[in-house]
Coordinates of C-alpha atoms in Angstrom, one line a residue:
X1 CA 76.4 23.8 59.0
X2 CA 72.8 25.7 59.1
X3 CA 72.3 24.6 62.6
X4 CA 75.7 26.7 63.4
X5 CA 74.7 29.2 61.1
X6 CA 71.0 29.8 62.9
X7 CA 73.5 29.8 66.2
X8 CA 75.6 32.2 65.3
X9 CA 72.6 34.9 63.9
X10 CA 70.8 34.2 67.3
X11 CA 73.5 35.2 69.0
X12 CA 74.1 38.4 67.0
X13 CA 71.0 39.5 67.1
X14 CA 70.2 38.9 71.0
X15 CA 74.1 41.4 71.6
X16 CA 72.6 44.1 68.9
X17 CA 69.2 43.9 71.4
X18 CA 70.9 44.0 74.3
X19 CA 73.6 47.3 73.5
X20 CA 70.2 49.0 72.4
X21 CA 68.3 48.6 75.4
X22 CA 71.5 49.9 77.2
X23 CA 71.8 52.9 75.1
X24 CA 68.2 53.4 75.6
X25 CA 68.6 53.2 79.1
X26 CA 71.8 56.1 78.9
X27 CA 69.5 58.2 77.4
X28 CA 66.6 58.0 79.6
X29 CA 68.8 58.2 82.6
X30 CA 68.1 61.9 84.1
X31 CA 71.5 61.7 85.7
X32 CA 73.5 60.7 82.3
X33 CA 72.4 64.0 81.0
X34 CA 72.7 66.3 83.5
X35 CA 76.9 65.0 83.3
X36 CA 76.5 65.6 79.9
X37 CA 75.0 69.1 79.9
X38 CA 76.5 72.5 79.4
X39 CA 76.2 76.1 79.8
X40 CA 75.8 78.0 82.8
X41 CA 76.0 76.1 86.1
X42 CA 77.1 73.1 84.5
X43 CA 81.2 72.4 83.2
X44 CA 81.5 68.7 82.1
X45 CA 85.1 67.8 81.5
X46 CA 86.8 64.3 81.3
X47 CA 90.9 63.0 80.2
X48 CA 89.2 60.0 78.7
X49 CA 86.7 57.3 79.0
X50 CA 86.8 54.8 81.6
X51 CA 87.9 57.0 84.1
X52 CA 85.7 57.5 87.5
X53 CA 84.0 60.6 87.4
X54 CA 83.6 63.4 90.5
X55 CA 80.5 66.0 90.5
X56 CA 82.3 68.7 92.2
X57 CA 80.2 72.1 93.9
X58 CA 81.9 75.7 93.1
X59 CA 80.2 79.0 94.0
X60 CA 80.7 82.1 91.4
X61 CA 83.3 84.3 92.5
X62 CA 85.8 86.6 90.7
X63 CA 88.5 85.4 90.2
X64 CA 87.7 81.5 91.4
X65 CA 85.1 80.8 89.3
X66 CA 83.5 82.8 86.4
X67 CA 81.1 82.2 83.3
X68 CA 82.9 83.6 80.1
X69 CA 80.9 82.4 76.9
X70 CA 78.6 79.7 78.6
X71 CA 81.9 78.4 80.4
X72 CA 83.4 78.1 83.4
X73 CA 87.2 79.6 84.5
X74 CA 89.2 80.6 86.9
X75 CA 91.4 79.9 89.2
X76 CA 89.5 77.1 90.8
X77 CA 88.4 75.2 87.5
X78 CA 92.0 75.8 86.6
X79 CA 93.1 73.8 90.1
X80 CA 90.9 71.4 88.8
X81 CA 92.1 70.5 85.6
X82 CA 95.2 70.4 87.1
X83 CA 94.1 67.9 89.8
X84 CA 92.1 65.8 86.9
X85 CA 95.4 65.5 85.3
X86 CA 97.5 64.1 87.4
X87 CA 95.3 62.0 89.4
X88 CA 93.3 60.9 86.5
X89 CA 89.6 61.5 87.0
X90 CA 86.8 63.1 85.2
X91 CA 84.3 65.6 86.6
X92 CA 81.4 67.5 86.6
X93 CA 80.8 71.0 87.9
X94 CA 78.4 72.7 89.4
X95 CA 77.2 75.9 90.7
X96 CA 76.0 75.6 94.4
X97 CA 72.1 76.2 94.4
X98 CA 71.3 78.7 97.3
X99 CA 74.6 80.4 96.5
X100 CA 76.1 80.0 100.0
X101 CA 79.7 79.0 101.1
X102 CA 78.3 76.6 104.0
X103 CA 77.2 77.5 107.5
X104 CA 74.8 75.6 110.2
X105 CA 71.1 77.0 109.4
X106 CA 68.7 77.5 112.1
X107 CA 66.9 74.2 111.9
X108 CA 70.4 72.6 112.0
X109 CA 70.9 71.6 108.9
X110 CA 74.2 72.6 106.4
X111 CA 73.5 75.4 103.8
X112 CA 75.8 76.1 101.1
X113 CA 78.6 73.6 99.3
X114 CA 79.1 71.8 102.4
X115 CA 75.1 70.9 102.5
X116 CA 75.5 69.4 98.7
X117 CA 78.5 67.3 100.1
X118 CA 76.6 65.8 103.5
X119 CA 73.6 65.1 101.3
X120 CA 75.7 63.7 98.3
X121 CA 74.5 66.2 95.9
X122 CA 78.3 66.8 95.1
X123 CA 81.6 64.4 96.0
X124 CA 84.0 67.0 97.1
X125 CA 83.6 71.0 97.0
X126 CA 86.5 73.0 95.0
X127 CA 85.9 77.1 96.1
X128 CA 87.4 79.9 97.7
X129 CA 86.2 77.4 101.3
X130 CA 88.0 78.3 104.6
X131 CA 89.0 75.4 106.1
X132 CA 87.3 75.9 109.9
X133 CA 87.0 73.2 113.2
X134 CA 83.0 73.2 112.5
X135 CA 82.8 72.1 108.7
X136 CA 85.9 69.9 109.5
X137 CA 83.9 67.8 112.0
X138 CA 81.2 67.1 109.2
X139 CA 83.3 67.0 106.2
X140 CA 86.8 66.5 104.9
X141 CA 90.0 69.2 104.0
X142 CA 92.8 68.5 101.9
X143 CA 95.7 70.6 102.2
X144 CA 95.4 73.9 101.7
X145 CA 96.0 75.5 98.2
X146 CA 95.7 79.2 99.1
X147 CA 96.7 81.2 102.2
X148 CA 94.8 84.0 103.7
X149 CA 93.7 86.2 106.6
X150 CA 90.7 88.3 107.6
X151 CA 91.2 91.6 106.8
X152 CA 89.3 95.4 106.4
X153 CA 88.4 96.7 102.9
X154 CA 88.3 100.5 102.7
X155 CA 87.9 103.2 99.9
X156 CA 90.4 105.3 99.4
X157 CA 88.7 108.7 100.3
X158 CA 86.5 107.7 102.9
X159 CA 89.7 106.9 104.6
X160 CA 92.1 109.4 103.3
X161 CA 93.6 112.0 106.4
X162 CA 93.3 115.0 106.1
X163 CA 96.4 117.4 105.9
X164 CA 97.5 118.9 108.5
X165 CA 98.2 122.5 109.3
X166 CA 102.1 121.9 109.6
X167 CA 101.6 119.3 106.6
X168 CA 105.1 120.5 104.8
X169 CA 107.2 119.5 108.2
X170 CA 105.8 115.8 107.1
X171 CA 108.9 114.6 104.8
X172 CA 111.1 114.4 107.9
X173 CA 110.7 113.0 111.5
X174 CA 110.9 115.1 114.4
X175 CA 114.5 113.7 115.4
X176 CA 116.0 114.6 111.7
X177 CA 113.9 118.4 112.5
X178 CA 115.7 118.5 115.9
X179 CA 119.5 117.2 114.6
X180 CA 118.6 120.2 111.6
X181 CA 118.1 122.8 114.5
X182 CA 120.9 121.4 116.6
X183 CA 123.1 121.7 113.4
X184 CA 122.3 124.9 112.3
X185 CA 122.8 126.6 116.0
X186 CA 126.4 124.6 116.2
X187 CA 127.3 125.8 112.9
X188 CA 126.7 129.5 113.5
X189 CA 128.2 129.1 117.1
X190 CA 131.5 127.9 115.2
X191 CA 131.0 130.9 112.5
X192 CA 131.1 133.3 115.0
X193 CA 133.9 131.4 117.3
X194 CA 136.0 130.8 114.4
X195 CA 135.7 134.5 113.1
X196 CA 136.8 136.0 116.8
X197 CA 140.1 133.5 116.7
X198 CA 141.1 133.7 113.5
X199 CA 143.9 136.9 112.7
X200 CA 142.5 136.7 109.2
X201 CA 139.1 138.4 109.6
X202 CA 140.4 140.9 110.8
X203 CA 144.2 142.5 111.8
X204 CA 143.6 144.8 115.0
X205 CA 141.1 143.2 117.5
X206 CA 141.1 146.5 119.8
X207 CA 140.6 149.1 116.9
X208 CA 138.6 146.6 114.2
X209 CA 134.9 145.6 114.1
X210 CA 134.1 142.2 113.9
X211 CA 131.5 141.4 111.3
X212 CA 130.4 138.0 112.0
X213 CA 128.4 138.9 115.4
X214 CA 126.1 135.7 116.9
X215 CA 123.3 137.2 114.8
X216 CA 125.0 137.9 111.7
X217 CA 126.5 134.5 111.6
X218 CA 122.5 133.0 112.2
X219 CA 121.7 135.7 109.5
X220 CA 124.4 134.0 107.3
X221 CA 123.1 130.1 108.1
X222 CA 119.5 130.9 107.5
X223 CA 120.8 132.2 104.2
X224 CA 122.3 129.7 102.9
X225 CA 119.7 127.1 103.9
X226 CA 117.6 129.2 101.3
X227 CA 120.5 129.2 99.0
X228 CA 120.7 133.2 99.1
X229 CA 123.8 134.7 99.4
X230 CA 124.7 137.4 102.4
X231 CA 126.8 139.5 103.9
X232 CA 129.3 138.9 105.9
X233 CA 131.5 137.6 103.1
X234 CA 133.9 134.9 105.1
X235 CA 137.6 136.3 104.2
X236 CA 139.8 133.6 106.8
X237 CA 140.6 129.9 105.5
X238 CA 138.9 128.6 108.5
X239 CA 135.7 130.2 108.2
X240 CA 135.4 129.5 104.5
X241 CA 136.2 126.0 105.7
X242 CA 132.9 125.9 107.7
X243 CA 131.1 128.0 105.5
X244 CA 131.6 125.5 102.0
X245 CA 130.6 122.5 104.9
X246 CA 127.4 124.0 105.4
X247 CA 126.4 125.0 102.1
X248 CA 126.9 121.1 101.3
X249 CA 125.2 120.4 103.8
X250 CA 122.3 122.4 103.1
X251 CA 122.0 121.6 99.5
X252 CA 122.1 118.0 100.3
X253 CA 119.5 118.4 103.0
X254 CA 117.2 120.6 100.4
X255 CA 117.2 117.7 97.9
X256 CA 116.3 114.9 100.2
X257 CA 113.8 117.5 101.9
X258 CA 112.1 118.2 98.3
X259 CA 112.3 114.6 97.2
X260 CA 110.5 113.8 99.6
X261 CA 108.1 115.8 100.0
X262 CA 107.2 115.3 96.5
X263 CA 106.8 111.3 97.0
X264 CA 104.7 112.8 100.2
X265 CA 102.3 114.8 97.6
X266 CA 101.9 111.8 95.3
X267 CA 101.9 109.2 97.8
X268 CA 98.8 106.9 97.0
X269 CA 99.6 105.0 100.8
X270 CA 99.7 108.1 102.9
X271 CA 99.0 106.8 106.9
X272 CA 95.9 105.7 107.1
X273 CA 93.7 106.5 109.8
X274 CA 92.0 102.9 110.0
X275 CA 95.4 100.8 110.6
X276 CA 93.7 97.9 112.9
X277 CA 90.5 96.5 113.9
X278 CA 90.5 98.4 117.1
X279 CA 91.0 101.7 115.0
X280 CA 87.6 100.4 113.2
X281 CA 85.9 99.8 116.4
X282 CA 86.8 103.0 117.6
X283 CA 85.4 105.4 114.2
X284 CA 81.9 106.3 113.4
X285 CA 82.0 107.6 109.9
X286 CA 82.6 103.8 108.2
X287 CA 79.7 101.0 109.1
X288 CA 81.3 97.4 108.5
X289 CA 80.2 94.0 108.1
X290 CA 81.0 91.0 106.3
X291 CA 79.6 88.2 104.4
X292 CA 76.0 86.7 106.4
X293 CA 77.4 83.1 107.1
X294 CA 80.7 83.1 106.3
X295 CA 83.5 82.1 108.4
X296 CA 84.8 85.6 108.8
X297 CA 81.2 86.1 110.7
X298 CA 81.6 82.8 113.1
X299 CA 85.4 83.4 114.0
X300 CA 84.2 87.2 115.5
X301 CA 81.6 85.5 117.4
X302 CA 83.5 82.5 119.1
X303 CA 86.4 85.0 119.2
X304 CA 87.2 85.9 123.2
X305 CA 89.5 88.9 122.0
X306 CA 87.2 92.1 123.1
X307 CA 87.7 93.9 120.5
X308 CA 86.5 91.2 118.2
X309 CA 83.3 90.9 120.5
X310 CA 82.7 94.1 119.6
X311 CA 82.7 93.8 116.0
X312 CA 80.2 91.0 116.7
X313 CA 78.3 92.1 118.8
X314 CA 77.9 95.3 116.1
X315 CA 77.3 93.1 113.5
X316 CA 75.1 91.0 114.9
X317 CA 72.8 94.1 116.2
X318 CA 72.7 95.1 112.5
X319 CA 72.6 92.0 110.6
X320 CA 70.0 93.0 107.6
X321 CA 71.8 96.2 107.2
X322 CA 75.5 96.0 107.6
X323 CA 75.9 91.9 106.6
X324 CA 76.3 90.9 102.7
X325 CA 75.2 88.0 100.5
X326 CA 77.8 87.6 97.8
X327 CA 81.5 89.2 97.5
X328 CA 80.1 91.0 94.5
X329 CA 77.5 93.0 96.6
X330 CA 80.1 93.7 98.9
X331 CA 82.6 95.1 97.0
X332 CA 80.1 97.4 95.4
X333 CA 79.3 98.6 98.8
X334 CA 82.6 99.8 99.5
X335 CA 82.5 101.6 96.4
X336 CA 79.5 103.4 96.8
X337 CA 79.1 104.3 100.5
X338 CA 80.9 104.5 103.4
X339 CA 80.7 101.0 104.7
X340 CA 84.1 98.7 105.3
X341 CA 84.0 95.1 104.5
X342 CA 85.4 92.3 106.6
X343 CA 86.9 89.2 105.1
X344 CA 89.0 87.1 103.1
X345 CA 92.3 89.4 102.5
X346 CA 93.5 87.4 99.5
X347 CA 90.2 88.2 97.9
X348 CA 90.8 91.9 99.3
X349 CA 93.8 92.2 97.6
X350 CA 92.4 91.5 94.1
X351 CA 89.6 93.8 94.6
X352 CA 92.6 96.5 95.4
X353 CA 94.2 95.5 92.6
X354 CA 90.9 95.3 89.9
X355 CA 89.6 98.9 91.7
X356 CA 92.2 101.0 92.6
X357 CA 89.7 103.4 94.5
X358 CA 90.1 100.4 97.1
X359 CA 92.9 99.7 99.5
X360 CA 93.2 97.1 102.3
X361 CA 94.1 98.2 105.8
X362 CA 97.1 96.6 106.8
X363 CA 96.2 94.4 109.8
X364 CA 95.3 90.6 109.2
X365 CA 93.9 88.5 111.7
X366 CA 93.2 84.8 111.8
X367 CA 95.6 83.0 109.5
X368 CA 93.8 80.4 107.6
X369 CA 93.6 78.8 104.3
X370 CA 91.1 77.7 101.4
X371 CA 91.1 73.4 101.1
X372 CA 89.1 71.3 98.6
X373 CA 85.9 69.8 100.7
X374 CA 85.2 65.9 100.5
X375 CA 82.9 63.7 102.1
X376 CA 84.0 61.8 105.5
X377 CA 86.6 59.7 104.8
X378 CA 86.5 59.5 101.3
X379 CA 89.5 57.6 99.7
X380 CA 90.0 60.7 97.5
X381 CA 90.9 63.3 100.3
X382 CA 94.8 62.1 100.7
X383 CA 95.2 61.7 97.2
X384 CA 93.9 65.4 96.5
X385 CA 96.3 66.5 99.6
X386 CA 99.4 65.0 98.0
X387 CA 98.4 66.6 94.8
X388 CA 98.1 69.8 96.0
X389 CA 101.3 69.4 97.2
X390 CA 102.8 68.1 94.3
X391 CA 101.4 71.4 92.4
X392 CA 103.2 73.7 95.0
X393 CA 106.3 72.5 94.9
X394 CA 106.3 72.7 91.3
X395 CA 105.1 75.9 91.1
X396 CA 102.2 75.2 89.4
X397 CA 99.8 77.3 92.7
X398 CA 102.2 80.5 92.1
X399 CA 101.5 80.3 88.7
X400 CA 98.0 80.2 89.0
X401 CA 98.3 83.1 91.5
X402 CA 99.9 85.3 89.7
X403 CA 97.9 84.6 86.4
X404 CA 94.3 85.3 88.2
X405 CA 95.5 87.7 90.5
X406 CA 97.2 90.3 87.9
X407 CA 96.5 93.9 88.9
X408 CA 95.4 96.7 86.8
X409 CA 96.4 99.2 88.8
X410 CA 100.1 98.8 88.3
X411 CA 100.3 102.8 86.7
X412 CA 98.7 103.9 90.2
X413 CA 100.6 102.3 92.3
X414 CA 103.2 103.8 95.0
X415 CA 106.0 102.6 97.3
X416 CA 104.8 103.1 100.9
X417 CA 106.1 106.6 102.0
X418 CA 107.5 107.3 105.3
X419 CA 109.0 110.3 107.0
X420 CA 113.0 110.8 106.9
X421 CA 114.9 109.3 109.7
X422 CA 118.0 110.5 110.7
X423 CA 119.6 107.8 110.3
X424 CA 119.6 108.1 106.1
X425 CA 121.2 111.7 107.0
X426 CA 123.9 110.1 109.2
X427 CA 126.7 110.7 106.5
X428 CA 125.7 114.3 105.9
X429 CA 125.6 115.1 109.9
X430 CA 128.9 113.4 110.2
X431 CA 130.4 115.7 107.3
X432 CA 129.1 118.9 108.9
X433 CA 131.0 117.5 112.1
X434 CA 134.2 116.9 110.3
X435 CA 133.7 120.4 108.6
X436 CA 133.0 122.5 111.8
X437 CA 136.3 120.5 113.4
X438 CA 138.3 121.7 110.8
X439 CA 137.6 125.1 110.7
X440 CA 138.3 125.1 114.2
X441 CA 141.4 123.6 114.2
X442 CA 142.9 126.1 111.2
X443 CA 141.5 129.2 113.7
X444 CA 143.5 128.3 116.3
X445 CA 146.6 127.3 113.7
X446 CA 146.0 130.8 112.5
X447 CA 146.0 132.6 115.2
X448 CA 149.1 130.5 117.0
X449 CA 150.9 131.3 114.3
X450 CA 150.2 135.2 114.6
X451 CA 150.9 134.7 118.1
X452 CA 154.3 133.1 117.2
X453 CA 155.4 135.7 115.2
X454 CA 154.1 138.9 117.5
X455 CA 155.7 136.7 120.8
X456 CA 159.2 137.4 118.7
X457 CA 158.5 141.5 118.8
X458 CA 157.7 141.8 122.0
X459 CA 160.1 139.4 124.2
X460 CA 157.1 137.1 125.2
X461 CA 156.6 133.8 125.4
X462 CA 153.9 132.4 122.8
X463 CA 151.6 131.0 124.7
X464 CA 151.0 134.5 127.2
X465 CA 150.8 136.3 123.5
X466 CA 148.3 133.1 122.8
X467 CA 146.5 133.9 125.6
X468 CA 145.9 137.4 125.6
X469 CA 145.0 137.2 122.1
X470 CA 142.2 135.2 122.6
X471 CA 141.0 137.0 125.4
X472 CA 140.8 140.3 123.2
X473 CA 139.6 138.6 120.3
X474 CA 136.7 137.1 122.6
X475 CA 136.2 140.6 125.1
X476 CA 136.4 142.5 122.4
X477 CA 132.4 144.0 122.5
X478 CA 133.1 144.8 126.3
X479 CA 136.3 146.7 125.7
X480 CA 135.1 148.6 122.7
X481 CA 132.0 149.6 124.7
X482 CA 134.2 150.2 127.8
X483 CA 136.3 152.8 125.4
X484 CA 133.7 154.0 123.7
X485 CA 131.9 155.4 127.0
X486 CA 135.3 156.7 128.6
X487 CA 135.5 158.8 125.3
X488 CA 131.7 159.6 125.9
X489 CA 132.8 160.8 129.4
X490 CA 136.0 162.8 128.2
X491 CA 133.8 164.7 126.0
X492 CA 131.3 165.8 128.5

């Protein structure tokens, strides 16, 4: 019994030795407590224990990753709890040491997040990192989680056009200006053709003056497109049947005119003059560049498109002055100077949205996408792929969007203008058609049935009395002129 006794204490105290040394060991381990460390440049996060743990490299950019309080958020950190959730992992994150996304340096070595992974300083790389053929052949992608383009970065004034001279012809295209003009002619045309025919306007063609003359009836459209009243008053059916057509018309065509022109005058997205990358080529008053090292920078100089060896070849003439080191730098740039900044048009667009002195111009180039970096085949790539899947058809990466990406600027914003076409005046043009028919039709009624009734007096048939009184109605200038100088003559 004491020999099994003296066993047993042995044996408990050799275990309580041997968990102290090993907890001794834990703490003396440099690497332990860097995994356990936090604050800035450091996010340790874990499900549970027992579960394998990843060292992931982020770089510090709004709205991916950002310190709040000594910790880490955004929409990358929230990717990766999602990720550590449903694939079951623990991590440890850090901030990329010389800041950069991941490029090939001059001695020919990897800068940047995709250095940390080749030299094992990090097991895969969760950032805002385009997914390109060069890091690809040294690293690993998973599917992409975001989806973006290169696009321009402009302020709003440095950008803003200028008003033109004729600026107030702006809310309409020159087509609707030219069916206007048309319009208006073809109305007054029928005013005064209608007047002439119809018996009603006046009784005696060869002793009466006829008011509505070609310039009285312009006189009488130009008025009521400024919704004045003027003489000639219409008295016939017919003519006040064209006459209540046009004044529809034209108060119709003075709303849409004034509406908008006054979504013209408060238009924040008024044409811009800087539309493409050619149109940025082309200016002098902006300098551009983009961020030194990026993938923005390498896809304009392995481009073959001309103008994107241009904006390389500018670039790359003034590399200290025009390129950038961080997104921050740039975007304060924009802000401050005349300068345009080339990149990632996702990341434009928030910038738009938190500074809404900033727009994006609306060409994008080079559809690409941001991927989570791993080593060279590293059992973890597929299962981060499928994951990232997962979370997209779920919803879960338009969640995430749309939480990180929320604008400010929702007060400022405006619907893209753009001038009147004539086919959102269709309806009204057809109207006026209809209208100016009509009163034609009831001038002839009218004056076929004066003709009817005077072929009765004087043994005619109705359609010589038809005839002649069209003729007078139409000749009447010529033959009051031609009476009025055989008087003259009598006199003399």
């Amino acid at each position: 019994m004491d020999k099994g006794l003296h066993f047993t204490f042995h044996v408990i105290t050799t275990m309580l030795l041997l968990r102290g040394s090993s907890q001794a060991g834990e703490k003396n381990d440099p690497k332990m407590w860097a995994a356990s460390k936090s604050g800035f440049g450091m996010d340790s996060r874990g499900p549970g224990e027992g579960l394998p743990t990843l060292t992931v490299t982020t770089i510090l950019e709004d709205p991916y990753v950002m310190v709040r309080s000594a910790e880490l958020e955004g929409y990358c950190i929230d990717l990766l709890k999602a990720l550590a959730a449903m694939l079951h992992f623990s991590y440890k994150v850090k901030v990329v040491g010389d800041g950069q996304y991941g490029a090939v340096s001059s001695t020919g070595n990897w800068t940047g997040m995709i250095g940390e992974i080749l030299r094992q300083e990090a097991d895969i790389a969760v950032a805002p990192l385009t997914v390109t053929s060069a890091r690809e052949e040294v690293v690993s992608f998973t599917t992409p989680f975001l989806q973006t383009g290169i696009g321009i970065l402009l302020r709003k004034d440095t950008v803003a056009q200028e008003m033109s001279f004729f600026h107030f012809l702006a809310p309409f295209s020159k087509e609707t200006w030219t069916g206007l003009l048309f319009a208006y002619v073809l109305t007054c045309f029928c005013l005064f053709l209608v007047a002439r025919l119809s018996p009603c306007e006046w009784n005696e063609p060869k002793n009466e003056e006829n008011h509505f003359t070609f310039l009285n009836s312009l006189w009488f459209g130009a008025g009521a497109l400024a919704l004045q009243g003027v003489t000639p008053r219409p008295k016939a059916l017919s003519v006040r049947v064209i006459a209540a057509v046009w004044w529809l018309f034209t108060i119709a065509l003075l709303a849409a005119y004034i509406a908008n022109f006054t979504a013209l005058l408060s238009s924040g997205s008024e044409q811009l003059p800087i539309q493409t990358f050619e149109d940025l080529v082309k200016q002098r008053k902006l300098e551009f560049g983009t961020l030194d090292g990026s993938s923005t920078f390498y896809y304009f100089k392995n481009s073959k498109n001309p103008i994107h060896q241009m904006i390389y070849e500018y670039m790359d003439k003034r590399r200290d002055h025009v390129l950038v080191k961080t997104y921050q730098e740039a975007v304060q740039r924009v802000l401050e100077s005349n300068y345009a900044f080339i990149g990632e048009s996702i990341s434009q667009d928030l910038a738009a949205a938190r500074h809404c002195d900033l727009i994006r111009a609306p060409e994008v180039i080079g559809a690409r996408g941001f991927g989570i970096a791993t080593t060279q085949a590293s059992l973890w790539t597929k299962k981060l792929s499928v994951a990232v899947l997962k979370l997209r058809e779920s919803g879960d990466l338009d969640y995430l969007r749309n939480k990180w990406w929320e604008t400010s600027c929702l007060h400022k914003s405006r619907e893209r203008w753009s001038p009147l076409q004539p086919q959102a005046l269709g309806g009204l043009f057809l109207t006026l058609a209809i209208g100016l028919a009509l009163g034609v039709i009831a001038a002839v009624v009218e004056l076929s049935n004066k003709s009817r009734h005077a072929a009765g007096h004087v043994k005619k048939s109705c359609c010589s009395v038809f005839t002649e009184e069209m003729c007078t109605r139409l000749r009447i200038k010529e033959n009051t002129r031609q009476s009025q100088e055989t008087s003259g003559r009598a006199n003399a």
